[in-house]
XYZ file of C-alpha atoms in Angstrom:
762
model
C 29.063 29.284 30.574
C 29.958 30.634 27.105
C 30.184 34.331 26.332
C 31.195 35.709 22.940
C 31.533 39.405 22.348
C 30.417 41.121 19.163
C 32.038 39.841 15.982
C 31.504 41.468 12.611
C 30.789 38.093 10.996
C 30.862 34.502 12.147
C 31.261 31.350 10.059
C 29.352 28.131 10.525
C 31.345 25.096 11.498
C 32.428 23.108 8.450
C 33.333 19.417 8.384
C 35.035 17.802 5.407
C 34.424 14.129 4.659
C 35.945 11.975 1.933
C 34.194 8.735 1.126
C 33.710 6.177 -1.642
C 30.005 6.796 -2.310
C 27.638 9.614 -1.433
C 23.984 8.598 -1.383
C 21.716 11.633 -1.467
C 18.235 10.791 -0.220
C 17.162 8.455 2.563
C 13.950 6.996 1.184
C 13.785 3.244 0.630
C 15.875 3.622 -2.533
C 18.664 5.455 -0.733
C 18.550 3.125 2.264
C 18.895 0.012 0.080
C 21.629 1.691 -1.970
C 23.656 2.617 1.100
C 23.296 -0.798 2.747
C 24.226 -2.646 -0.453
C 27.353 -0.542 -1.027
C 28.403 -0.802 2.616
C 28.091 -4.585 2.559
C 30.217 -4.647 -0.570
C 32.943 -2.873 1.396
C 32.500 0.753 0.351
C 32.597 3.665 2.759
C 29.240 5.397 2.355
C 27.778 8.718 3.451
C 23.979 8.666 3.441
C 22.551 12.205 3.423
C 18.865 12.559 4.317
C 17.043 15.891 4.570
C 14.437 14.595 7.033
C 14.692 13.421 10.683
C 13.706 9.867 9.720
C 14.439 7.442 6.913
C 11.926 5.938 4.519
C 10.634 8.898 2.502
C 7.004 8.294 1.566
C 7.039 5.098 3.676
C 8.155 6.930 6.827
C 5.982 8.018 9.743
C 6.013 11.535 8.259
C 3.978 10.459 5.198
C 2.767 6.917 6.041
C 2.225 5.387 2.605
C 2.608 1.626 2.536
C 5.566 0.400 0.515
C 4.471 -1.810 -2.354
C 5.745 -3.140 -5.642
C 4.983 -5.997 -8.002
C 2.691 -7.802 -5.526
C 0.133 -4.965 -5.769
C -1.812 -5.903 -2.603
C -1.932 -9.477 -3.966
C -4.542 -8.165 -6.383
C -2.856 -8.975 -9.698
C -1.499 -12.088 -11.429
C 2.106 -11.659 -10.285
C 2.509 -14.681 -8.074
C 5.519 -14.958 -5.780
C 6.706 -11.552 -6.960
C 7.638 -9.703 -3.776
C 10.929 -7.932 -4.314
C 14.081 -9.732 -3.152
C 17.417 -8.697 -1.721
C 17.690 -5.890 0.806
C 14.160 -4.524 0.448
C 12.834 -8.036 1.094
C 15.043 -8.213 4.184
C 13.467 -4.950 5.377
C 9.887 -6.025 4.619
C 10.300 -9.400 6.321
C 11.953 -7.814 9.364
C 9.192 -5.222 9.630
C 6.536 -7.927 9.443
C 8.357 -9.854 12.176
C 8.675 -6.864 14.513
C 5.653 -4.881 13.421
C 2.943 -7.050 11.881
C 0.341 -4.526 13.053
C 1.784 -1.896 10.663
C 2.781 0.861 13.108
C 4.566 3.533 11.011
C 6.725 4.642 13.953
C 8.044 1.109 14.332
C 8.846 0.996 10.622
C 11.025 4.095 11.176
C 12.787 2.079 13.866
C 13.380 -0.887 11.550
C 15.002 1.353 8.926
C 17.192 3.260 11.366
C 18.258 -0.024 12.963
C 19.240 -1.494 9.597
C 21.338 1.523 8.624
C 23.041 2.007 11.988
C 24.055 -1.657 12.059
C 26.273 -1.098 9.002
C 29.677 0.098 10.211
C 30.581 1.461 6.764
C 27.686 3.953 6.676
C 27.905 7.501 7.995
C 24.323 8.701 8.410
C 23.559 12.432 8.229
C 19.911 13.130 9.081
C 18.291 16.581 8.793
C 20.961 17.402 6.229
C 20.191 18.976 2.855
C 22.423 18.756 -0.219
C 22.341 22.217 -1.768
C 25.482 22.589 -3.889
C 27.689 20.500 -6.158
C 31.366 20.900 -6.985
C 32.594 19.433 -10.255
C 36.066 18.301 -11.182
C 35.252 18.785 -14.851
C 32.122 18.832 -17.021
C 31.532 15.095 -16.646
C 32.776 14.460 -13.122
C 31.261 15.367 -9.766
C 33.923 16.112 -7.169
C 31.758 16.677 -4.112
C 28.608 18.070 -2.576
C 27.896 20.640 0.085
C 25.163 19.920 2.610
C 23.787 21.741 5.627
C 22.202 20.564 8.862
C 20.174 23.318 10.518
C 19.880 21.297 13.720
C 23.588 21.372 14.527
C 24.564 24.341 12.305
C 27.186 22.288 10.490
C 28.053 22.584 6.828
C 29.404 19.355 5.338
C 31.775 19.237 2.381
C 31.659 15.667 1.122
C 33.894 14.425 -1.669
C 33.625 10.966 -3.178
C 34.430 8.751 -6.123
C 30.771 8.029 -6.928
C 27.419 9.650 -6.257
C 23.906 8.236 -6.161
C 20.944 10.571 -6.536
C 18.066 8.971 -4.638
C 16.455 12.255 -3.611
C 13.110 11.739 -5.334
C 13.294 15.147 -7.004
C 16.760 14.601 -8.477
C 18.363 17.516 -6.646
C 21.909 16.210 -6.987
C 21.568 15.337 -10.665
C 19.885 18.663 -11.345
C 22.677 20.658 -9.680
C 25.296 18.568 -11.506
C 23.699 19.347 -14.878
C 22.328 15.920 -15.876
C 19.642 15.853 -18.581
C 16.076 15.321 -17.371
C 12.425 15.586 -18.299
C 9.276 16.650 -16.483
C 5.750 15.882 -17.574
C 4.339 13.508 -20.143
C 5.740 12.697 -23.559
C 3.490 12.743 -26.598
C 2.252 9.272 -27.508
C 4.408 9.108 -30.657
C 7.707 9.562 -28.757
C 7.739 5.979 -27.446
C 4.652 4.619 -29.214
C 2.608 4.685 -26.002
C -1.134 4.306 -26.459
C -1.722 5.100 -22.803
C -0.033 8.510 -22.977
C -2.472 10.979 -21.388
C -4.351 13.814 -23.025
C -2.298 16.654 -21.566
C -5.093 19.192 -21.677
C -7.985 17.247 -20.153
C -6.176 14.641 -18.032
C -2.959 16.528 -17.396
C 0.636 15.340 -17.443
C 1.737 15.300 -13.788
C 0.740 13.129 -10.856
C 0.050 15.153 -7.742
C 0.963 14.905 -4.065
C -1.102 13.370 -1.271
C -1.573 13.953 2.449
C -3.389 11.305 4.469
C -4.687 11.199 8.027
C -5.269 8.779 10.902
C -8.422 8.618 13.040
C -8.892 7.413 16.620
C -12.040 6.353 18.459
C -11.896 7.948 21.935
C -14.994 6.198 23.263
C -16.728 9.498 24.018
C -17.936 12.470 21.963
C -15.253 14.751 20.542
C -16.034 18.208 19.193
C -14.168 19.632 16.208
C -13.975 23.291 15.208
C -12.533 23.674 11.729
C -9.679 26.133 11.177
C -10.383 29.118 8.983
C -8.179 27.747 6.212
C -10.176 24.490 5.914
C -12.056 23.896 2.655
C -15.669 24.947 3.151
C -18.453 22.757 1.761
C -15.990 20.015 0.848
C -18.787 17.778 -0.418
C -19.526 20.353 -3.133
C -15.979 20.477 -4.503
C -14.801 16.879 -3.954
C -16.930 14.490 -6.058
C -15.478 11.353 -4.496
C -17.027 12.144 -1.130
C -20.244 10.875 -2.741
C -18.649 7.648 -4.038
C -18.552 4.716 -1.552
C -15.712 3.156 -3.533
C -13.520 5.983 -2.239
C -15.136 7.389 0.879
C -16.630 6.046 4.075
C -16.257 7.144 7.670
C -14.642 3.875 8.727
C -11.539 4.281 6.583
C -8.346 6.185 7.226
C -4.667 6.394 6.343
C -3.573 5.076 2.956
C -7.201 4.551 1.962
C -7.194 8.320 1.394
C -4.391 8.236 -1.187
C -6.859 9.968 -3.518
C -6.630 13.185 -1.476
C -4.271 14.297 -4.210
C -3.444 17.706 -5.620
C -0.795 19.565 -7.583
C -0.697 17.930 -10.988
C -1.301 21.281 -12.700
C 1.666 22.874 -10.913
C 5.430 22.482 -10.810
C 5.584 19.519 -8.447
C 8.964 20.654 -7.112
C 8.922 24.433 -6.917
C 5.238 24.591 -5.946
C 5.518 21.941 -3.240
C 4.604 24.288 -0.394
C 1.629 25.699 -2.304
C 0.433 22.161 -2.961
C 0.892 21.180 0.685
C -1.222 24.079 1.959
C -4.008 23.179 -0.461
C -3.910 19.581 0.758
C -4.158 20.767 4.354
C -7.266 22.687 3.326
C -8.634 19.490 1.810
C -7.808 17.254 4.790
C -9.361 19.574 7.361
C -12.290 20.272 5.042
C -12.987 16.541 4.671
C -12.703 16.084 8.422
C -15.075 19.001 9.012
C -17.545 17.350 6.634
C -17.287 14.058 8.517
C -17.655 15.642 11.961
C -19.999 18.562 11.432
C -22.214 17.916 8.405
C -24.668 15.913 10.517
C -24.575 13.037 8.008
C -22.250 10.790 9.988
C -23.387 10.235 13.586
C -20.936 7.320 13.737
C -18.123 9.895 13.692
C -19.182 11.457 16.998
C -16.490 9.731 19.080
C -13.744 10.043 16.474
C -10.833 12.421 16.692
C -8.200 13.328 14.140
C -5.171 11.597 15.624
C -2.626 12.566 12.947
C -2.439 14.372 9.614
C 0.642 14.497 7.406
C 2.910 17.507 7.804
C 4.627 17.002 4.475
C 3.035 15.764 1.282
C 3.897 12.507 -0.395
C 5.133 13.128 -3.929
C 4.558 10.822 -6.847
C 6.386 12.496 -9.691
C 8.792 15.313 -10.505
C 11.979 15.048 -12.587
C 12.870 11.935 -14.553
C 16.467 11.780 -15.716
C 17.496 10.646 -19.162
C 19.607 7.525 -18.901
C 21.420 5.235 -21.282
C 18.021 3.593 -21.828
C 14.501 4.893 -21.229
C 11.982 2.256 -20.225
C 8.509 2.789 -21.686
C 5.050 1.263 -21.909
C 6.072 -1.308 -24.507
C 8.772 -2.697 -22.208
C 6.253 -3.171 -19.420
C 3.276 -4.567 -21.306
C 5.437 -6.640 -23.654
C 7.610 -7.874 -20.769
C 10.586 -7.226 -23.002
C 13.871 -8.820 -21.940
C 17.030 -6.716 -21.890
C 20.579 -8.041 -21.749
C 21.216 -5.859 -18.697
C 18.059 -6.528 -16.689
C 18.924 -6.122 -13.021
C 15.556 -5.492 -11.350
C 11.870 -5.972 -12.035
C 8.525 -4.295 -11.610
C 4.911 -5.337 -11.680
C 2.727 -2.588 -10.257
C 0.059 -1.464 -12.705
C 0.726 1.443 -15.027
C -0.994 3.823 -12.654
C -1.770 7.335 -13.907
C -3.848 9.898 -12.004
C -5.761 12.935 -13.279
C -3.762 16.091 -12.675
C -6.753 17.754 -10.991
C -6.526 15.111 -8.311
C -9.118 15.331 -5.554
C -11.163 17.852 -7.508
C -11.398 15.691 -10.651
C -14.573 13.968 -11.761
C -14.508 10.241 -12.410
C -11.910 7.730 -11.264
C -9.021 8.851 -9.077
C -6.628 6.754 -11.153
C -6.424 4.650 -14.286
C -4.532 1.417 -13.711
C -3.664 -1.109 -16.402
C -1.731 -4.247 -15.598
C 0.623 -6.365 -17.640
C 0.225 -10.148 -17.656
C 3.333 -10.590 -15.534
C 6.407 -8.865 -14.170
C 8.810 -6.955 -16.409
C 12.576 -6.466 -16.271
C 14.317 -3.140 -15.679
C 17.671 -2.627 -17.431
C 20.710 -1.308 -15.567
C 21.071 1.441 -18.175
C 18.008 3.178 -16.699
C 20.086 4.000 -13.604
C 23.015 5.598 -15.432
C 23.266 9.175 -16.697
C 25.225 9.492 -19.969
C 26.129 13.059 -19.033
C 28.183 12.360 -15.918
C 30.804 9.681 -15.459
C 30.279 9.054 -11.743
C 26.558 9.588 -11.128
C 23.856 6.966 -10.620
C 20.150 7.880 -10.685
C 17.727 5.826 -8.598
C 14.148 5.740 -7.427
C 11.295 7.456 -9.195
C 13.783 9.712 -11.039
C 15.244 6.778 -13.016
C 15.097 6.909 -16.799
C 11.507 6.158 -17.766
C 8.726 7.650 -19.786
C 5.886 9.321 -17.919
C 3.650 6.335 -18.676
C 6.161 3.718 -17.505
C 6.884 5.852 -14.450
C 3.287 5.161 -13.449
C 4.563 1.689 -12.506
C 8.297 2.032 -11.842
C 7.813 4.885 -9.342
C 6.378 2.725 -6.549
C 8.636 2.293 -3.550
C 9.597 -1.387 -3.542
C 10.400 -1.282 -7.263
C 12.479 1.838 -6.652
C 14.226 0.149 -3.728
C 15.410 -2.665 -6.013
C 17.135 -0.015 -8.113
C 18.789 1.319 -4.971
C 20.452 -2.025 -4.298
C 21.475 -2.256 -7.950
C 23.238 1.115 -7.690
C 24.979 0.270 -4.432
C 26.416 -2.983 -5.749
C 27.259 -1.389 -9.115
C 29.237 1.378 -7.391
C 31.284 -1.260 -5.568
C 32.110 -3.054 -8.816
C 33.080 0.246 -10.400
C 35.421 0.957 -7.479
C 37.032 -2.472 -7.725
C 37.420 -2.597 -11.493
C 37.857 1.026 -12.514
C 34.852 0.769 -14.786
C 32.577 3.776 -14.715
C 28.800 3.344 -14.488
C 28.533 3.467 -18.297
C 31.355 0.964 -18.771
C 29.640 -1.491 -16.468
C 26.589 -1.326 -18.747
C 28.437 -3.007 -21.631
C 27.269 -6.558 -22.406
C 30.667 -8.027 -21.569
C 30.685 -6.438 -18.117
C 27.120 -6.546 -16.820
C 27.073 -10.186 -15.732
C 29.210 -9.537 -12.683
C 26.558 -7.180 -11.326
C 23.733 -9.563 -12.184
C 25.579 -12.395 -10.452
C 26.159 -10.330 -7.302
C 22.483 -9.407 -7.171
C 21.240 -12.968 -7.599
C 23.686 -14.381 -5.038
C 22.254 -11.939 -2.514
C 18.677 -13.052 -2.967
C 17.486 -10.872 -5.821
C 15.244 -12.137 -8.599
C 15.777 -11.153 -12.232
C 13.001 -12.530 -14.476
C 14.211 -14.944 -17.101
C 17.860 -14.671 -16.121
C 19.451 -17.927 -15.027
C 23.153 -17.304 -14.667
C 25.483 -20.110 -13.746
C 27.489 -18.733 -10.846
C 30.769 -20.596 -10.717
C 31.506 -18.975 -7.371
C 28.838 -21.198 -5.847
C 30.496 -24.450 -4.823
C 27.189 -26.253 -5.310
C 27.510 -25.937 -9.089
C 29.487 -29.155 -9.465
C 28.410 -30.806 -6.236
C 26.167 -33.812 -5.688
C 23.060 -33.035 -3.646
C 20.985 -35.692 -1.898
C 18.423 -35.784 0.881
C 16.871 -38.075 3.449
C 13.621 -37.768 1.502
C 11.851 -35.677 -1.120
C 8.183 -34.830 -0.945
C 5.982 -36.457 -3.536
C 2.699 -34.694 -2.971
C -0.178 -37.030 -3.665
C -2.787 -35.405 -1.453
C -3.855 -31.981 -0.311
C -5.891 -33.303 2.597
C -9.419 -32.048 3.202
C -9.705 -30.108 6.473
C -13.501 -30.278 6.652
C -14.169 -26.807 5.218
C -15.817 -26.074 1.875
C -15.722 -23.226 -0.623
C -18.923 -22.345 -2.450
C -18.258 -21.500 -6.091
C -19.945 -18.109 -6.108
C -16.969 -17.178 -8.270
C -14.298 -19.330 -9.960
C -11.466 -20.914 -7.965
C -8.296 -22.687 -9.070
C -5.441 -24.669 -7.619
C -2.121 -23.448 -8.992
C 0.349 -26.328 -9.284
C 3.737 -26.899 -10.930
C 4.099 -29.508 -13.667
C 7.144 -30.666 -15.568
C 5.451 -32.340 -18.521
C 2.141 -34.142 -18.110
C -0.601 -32.652 -15.986
C -1.674 -35.060 -13.232
C -5.133 -36.540 -12.995
C -7.216 -35.227 -10.118
C -9.584 -36.969 -7.707
C -11.736 -35.153 -5.175
C -15.109 -34.995 -3.442
C -17.580 -32.245 -4.340
C -20.936 -31.315 -2.831
C -23.819 -30.176 -5.020
C -26.992 -28.622 -3.621
C -28.923 -29.884 -6.657
C -28.413 -31.840 -9.846
C -26.135 -29.632 -11.899
C -23.028 -29.458 -14.052
C -19.581 -28.161 -13.174
C -17.028 -26.992 -15.710
C -13.429 -27.799 -14.789
C -10.661 -26.384 -16.959
C -6.925 -26.919 -17.215
C -5.338 -23.573 -18.002
C -1.836 -22.230 -18.474
C -0.146 -18.971 -19.425
C 0.758 -18.012 -22.967
C 4.175 -17.111 -21.544
C 5.205 -19.974 -19.322
C 6.835 -17.694 -16.739
C 3.557 -15.844 -16.124
C 0.647 -16.656 -13.836
C -2.129 -15.312 -16.047
C -4.286 -18.303 -17.117
C -5.057 -16.979 -20.591
C -4.828 -20.348 -22.397
C -7.456 -23.048 -21.864
C -5.685 -26.329 -22.628
C -8.478 -28.721 -21.711
C -12.033 -28.484 -20.396
C -14.349 -31.052 -18.839
C -18.030 -30.731 -17.971
C -18.846 -32.890 -14.938
C -22.417 -33.994 -14.249
C -23.175 -33.774 -10.529
C -26.077 -35.179 -8.562
C -27.463 -33.638 -5.421
C -25.264 -34.434 -2.429
C -21.683 -35.652 -2.307
C -19.970 -36.585 -5.581
C -16.625 -38.283 -6.069
C -15.021 -37.056 -9.282
C -11.916 -38.063 -11.195
C -10.480 -35.998 -14.040
C -7.624 -36.985 -16.324
C -6.903 -34.035 -18.584
C -4.367 -36.085 -20.555
C -2.433 -32.965 -21.470
C 1.332 -32.705 -21.865
C 3.432 -29.534 -21.870
C 6.724 -29.000 -23.627
C 8.492 -27.630 -20.533
C 8.056 -27.049 -16.818
C 5.574 -24.387 -15.742
C 2.693 -23.643 -13.418
C -0.825 -24.617 -14.480
C -4.295 -23.900 -13.115
C -6.949 -26.483 -12.307
C -9.945 -24.158 -12.577
C -13.387 -24.772 -11.098
C -15.747 -22.390 -12.824
C -18.505 -20.524 -11.004
C -21.574 -22.448 -9.903
C -23.191 -21.296 -6.625
C -24.843 -24.700 -6.219
C -21.439 -26.392 -5.859
C -18.982 -26.546 -2.957
C -15.401 -27.767 -3.306
C -13.244 -29.050 -0.424
C -10.454 -26.980 1.114
C -7.132 -27.972 2.642
C -5.289 -26.243 5.477
C -2.013 -27.824 4.320
C 0.588 -25.153 3.560
C 3.193 -26.312 1.063
C 6.056 -24.293 -0.397
C 5.236 -23.294 -3.964
C 1.506 -24.074 -3.936
C -1.472 -21.736 -3.668
C -5.130 -21.455 -4.569
C -6.317 -18.462 -6.579
C -9.717 -16.949 -7.291
C -11.259 -15.015 -10.149
C -12.625 -12.368 -7.829
C -12.307 -8.592 -7.454
C -9.983 -6.220 -5.611
C -11.108 -2.659 -6.446
C -8.113 -1.156 -4.584
C -5.891 -2.123 -7.526
C -8.485 -1.803 -10.320
C -9.130 -5.525 -10.342
C -12.771 -6.216 -11.178
C -12.255 -9.846 -12.107
C -10.893 -9.013 -15.524
C -9.209 -6.171 -17.356
C -10.827 -4.786 -20.507
C -8.938 -1.681 -21.639
C -10.156 0.671 -24.350
C -8.953 -0.126 -27.841
C -5.753 1.517 -28.963
C -4.007 2.047 -25.622
C -1.657 -0.900 -26.093
C -2.818 -2.950 -23.109
C -4.201 -6.506 -23.174
C -7.486 -7.901 -21.869
C -7.293 -10.785 -19.411
C -8.717 -12.202 -16.185
C -7.344 -11.798 -12.683
C -6.861 -14.942 -10.569
C -5.536 -13.954 -7.154
C -4.955 -15.621 -3.778
C -6.613 -14.867 -0.485
C -4.665 -13.745 2.552
C -4.068 -15.945 5.553
C -5.763 -16.963 7.760
C -8.580 -17.153 5.197
C -6.324 -18.683 2.556
C -6.631 -22.414 1.855
C -5.494 -24.770 -0.863
C -8.119 -26.825 -2.680
C -8.240 -30.374 -1.336
C -7.552 -32.989 -4.015
C -5.512 -36.062 -4.855
C -2.940 -36.106 -7.645
C -2.020 -39.104 -9.810
C 0.885 -39.283 -10.229
C 1.961 -37.355 -7.151
C 3.580 -33.964 -7.713
C 7.309 -34.697 -7.872
C 8.761 -31.184 -7.841
C 10.381 -30.790 -4.436
C 13.747 -32.385 -5.155
C 17.031 -31.812 -3.352
C 18.610 -30.573 -6.595
C 16.299 -27.541 -6.458
C 18.596 -25.849 -3.930
C 21.047 -25.238 -6.796
C 18.552 -23.031 -8.645
C 19.323 -19.296 -8.715
C 15.613 -18.579 -8.374
C 15.091 -18.443 -4.624
C 11.317 -18.407 -5.033
C 8.717 -20.372 -7.010
C 9.286 -19.611 -10.700
C 8.598 -22.159 -13.456
C 8.603 -24.636 -10.560
C 8.759 -24.686 -6.782
C 12.586 -24.331 -6.719
C 12.412 -25.776 -3.218
C 13.577 -28.906 -1.477
C 10.782 -30.179 0.733
C 11.175 -33.337 2.795
C 8.466 -35.991 2.857
C 5.702 -35.269 5.340
C 6.508 -38.374 7.406
C 10.256 -37.640 7.559
C 10.769 -36.562 11.164
C 14.550 -36.199 10.881
C 15.165 -34.709 7.430
C 18.574 -33.791 6.117
C 20.074 -32.471 2.904
C 23.672 -33.351 2.001
C 26.043 -31.565 -0.372
C 29.037 -33.651 -1.493
C 31.819 -31.718 -3.202
C 33.915 -34.708 -4.268
C 37.065 -33.114 -2.852
C 37.938 -30.883 0.096
C 36.538 -27.380 -0.288
C 37.366 -24.274 1.711
C 34.147 -22.467 2.619
C 34.306 -18.896 3.881
C 30.642 -17.953 3.522
C 27.450 -19.975 3.481
C 24.103 -18.468 2.457
C 20.845 -20.285 3.056
C 17.604 -19.165 1.431
C 14.217 -19.804 3.017
C 10.571 -19.611 2.003
C 9.137 -16.404 3.475
C 6.158 -16.486 1.106
C 7.117 -14.165 -1.737
C 3.404 -14.027 -2.595
C 2.678 -12.025 0.561
C 2.689 -8.299 -0.196
C 3.862 -7.384 3.346
C 2.552 -3.813 3.243
C 4.735 -1.849 5.645
C 2.179 0.296 7.464
C -1.494 0.353 8.430
C -2.492 -3.059 7.048
C -1.882 -5.673 9.691
C -0.658 -9.177 8.916
C -1.908 -12.425 10.414
C 1.510 -13.723 11.402
C 4.952 -12.357 12.138
C 6.817 -15.383 10.765
C 5.810 -16.971 7.480
C 4.578 -20.559 7.937
C 6.977 -22.196 5.462
C 10.076 -20.470 6.820
C 12.487 -22.986 8.348
C 13.061 -21.701 11.876
C 16.090 -23.690 13.023
C 18.787 -25.875 11.490
C 22.291 -27.211 11.944
C 25.124 -27.567 9.436
C 27.476 -30.527 9.883
C 30.828 -31.162 8.152
C 32.199 -34.410 6.745
C 33.559 -35.407 10.139
C 30.206 -35.075 11.878
C 31.100 -31.794 13.611
C 28.563 -28.998 13.834
C 30.004 -25.989 11.996
C 26.979 -23.688 12.113
C 23.593 -23.344 13.717
C 20.592 -21.121 13.081
C 17.852 -20.637 15.660
C 14.570 -18.705 15.630
C 14.971 -17.721 11.988
C 12.351 -15.577 10.272
C 14.413 -14.202 7.357
C 14.538 -15.035 3.665
C 18.322 -15.372 3.714
C 20.797 -16.113 6.464
C 24.473 -15.575 5.755
C 27.041 -17.442 7.831
C 30.543 -16.009 7.649
C 33.080 -18.365 9.174
C 35.772 -16.690 11.273
C 38.061 -19.523 10.253
C 37.199 -20.940 6.821
C 35.821 -24.478 6.960
C 37.571 -27.220 4.974
C 35.280 -30.156 4.250
C 34.363 -32.652 1.550
C 30.656 -32.387 2.342
C 28.135 -30.575 4.471
C 24.832 -31.760 5.800
C 21.982 -29.389 6.569
C 19.591 -30.658 9.239
C 16.422 -28.529 9.512
C 13.932 -28.622 12.337
C 10.568 -30.132 11.400
C 7.597 -27.814 12.107
C 4.409 -28.957 13.768
C 1.082 -29.104 11.975
C 0.187 -29.130 8.289
C 3.144 -27.053 7.125
C 5.642 -28.448 4.626
C 8.447 -25.839 4.429
C 10.977 -25.540 1.642
C 14.670 -24.774 1.558
C 14.911 -22.445 -1.436
C 18.646 -22.369 -2.038
C 22.176 -22.925 -0.777
C 25.142 -20.787 -1.787
C 28.663 -21.577 -0.611
C 31.858 -19.749 -1.504
């Protein structure tokens, strides 16, 4: 029993913490930042104002985390984000392929709590900043109303990953809100501020459950009355039908005409009116008898924000960087979501709920976008990074933001080790150390191929028991009717192979087959037709052979395109091979893909076609024979710093008849190995949406599940079992001294030819 007599005034308990890095904000950006810094050896305090991690991806908001893959509805092949966010996405798919948002909370908490260098403070709000001088933050004050504790946290470095930029705002960093005029950055897509508005709003979504029996619903008084009168999209089947729920209602958006920070509560109450008004319409209008047994299982209690402050960094990324895919000396991350702007009137607006325009490929994001010039120890990450309003339409999405979080975490560690401040690290002579650390931990930086001398494979000889030379994608008995164009995407080094295959025609007809490539060889937009052949077909089965006779000046991916002809069927293959996929010139309205993109003149965006893959289990390659066989699965590929298909497969794949494959690395002299990293093919083309959308498998087919590592004396020095991850790091308790190591993977059953994407030893 505790009894305290009257006291004129009591003080809350106060706890002081000193650490290396304070990360304010526990969305995906803050989580990746904290994990990255902790793994680099920093002591980290992660302060999150909510009871769960994940921000807009958490069970409180339930928006699926996405990035450059864009629901696999654009031309960004093998573009899922790497590093820590990839680790999270792959782990969530393994544990939670059904997309349960509560389980995704669990994955994030598990990841953070497993890092011994992270102190996690949930339900804790940063509300004050102490400064050492004008340019230096000394500490923050935060409060947890659950335990009535005030925290005074001092640190060497601070990362603002709050989404609204609370820390940077309190510290005095320069920022912007709203849209710039088009002439500021030469952006043709800059919105008309009066008619379209200059802020993206918030959204609240809801989940529905079928109870199997009638459920009555009485709307609350605050619900929007006659929702169908005020919400035009309730009459548009592209947006509304009774069978959809969750993220499909992202367009229940509001608040773009208000201050998206200070008016948050006002916006939330309006969205509640909308949600319950829409539900009342579904249940009680009499138009939807199929809704009789449905109940509203969950509706968001906080709104998901898209945009608020954007801080001014050492560099501001803009539309030209994205559409032009401009390279920067300090690129450290990448994006590829469409430039996605929404009308400020949101759910009440006429017309489309968003305007999305894609670039032809992924774009790089420079490190300078994460650094404030005003403060010497502050990093800015997530949607508040330095971007124009237009560019923010793409960079704001969660997986792209999460890449920036890892960048900041690893940058803070380098700054601690070297004494460089965030701005000093941005200098051309210093940035390569950060880029190297990112790449060696599984990140992808477009166009950047750094030779990492820390990797002992650099000067080593690599050989294998066999190397796949793919002569045949075997027909599995199924056929694809060419109601719309289809293509096999293959890597070539110089000359395109000739192709032989069987085709069925329902009548005498002609089929156009084209060899296409991208105007930028690193892209997967087939905007250049290199060769075309018109093939005469007779009714029934036809055996065709095509030699395009075309040579390229460098390695790249090319498309063997079969143009639309509904009278023709082409054979499919169930073989799954690392670095190969079939794509289709079809539509995906969810990401404004209607087969091609034709923007209005003057907005600075290009016209082009979309050629996108299907999802498994529907996905198939196109069955064909290649002459000569595709010779792009060599053992030497494991030295590449691109741990994904890019300009080539970048994978070692053993021959299909090799039942005991091995890959050997010979150093030429004894080497002392402390850490070994192995990179696997977890299908970087799979978007791996975190919630709601289920996935057909929990482990990607081409992921090597088990292997052994053997030293020069024949002793087993490491073993991996039941792997499902993109990267496995083996840290030897006692460093291994050996002149060679041999990696012996397990051979999978069936038509799967998995690739080893990289080996890193130091």
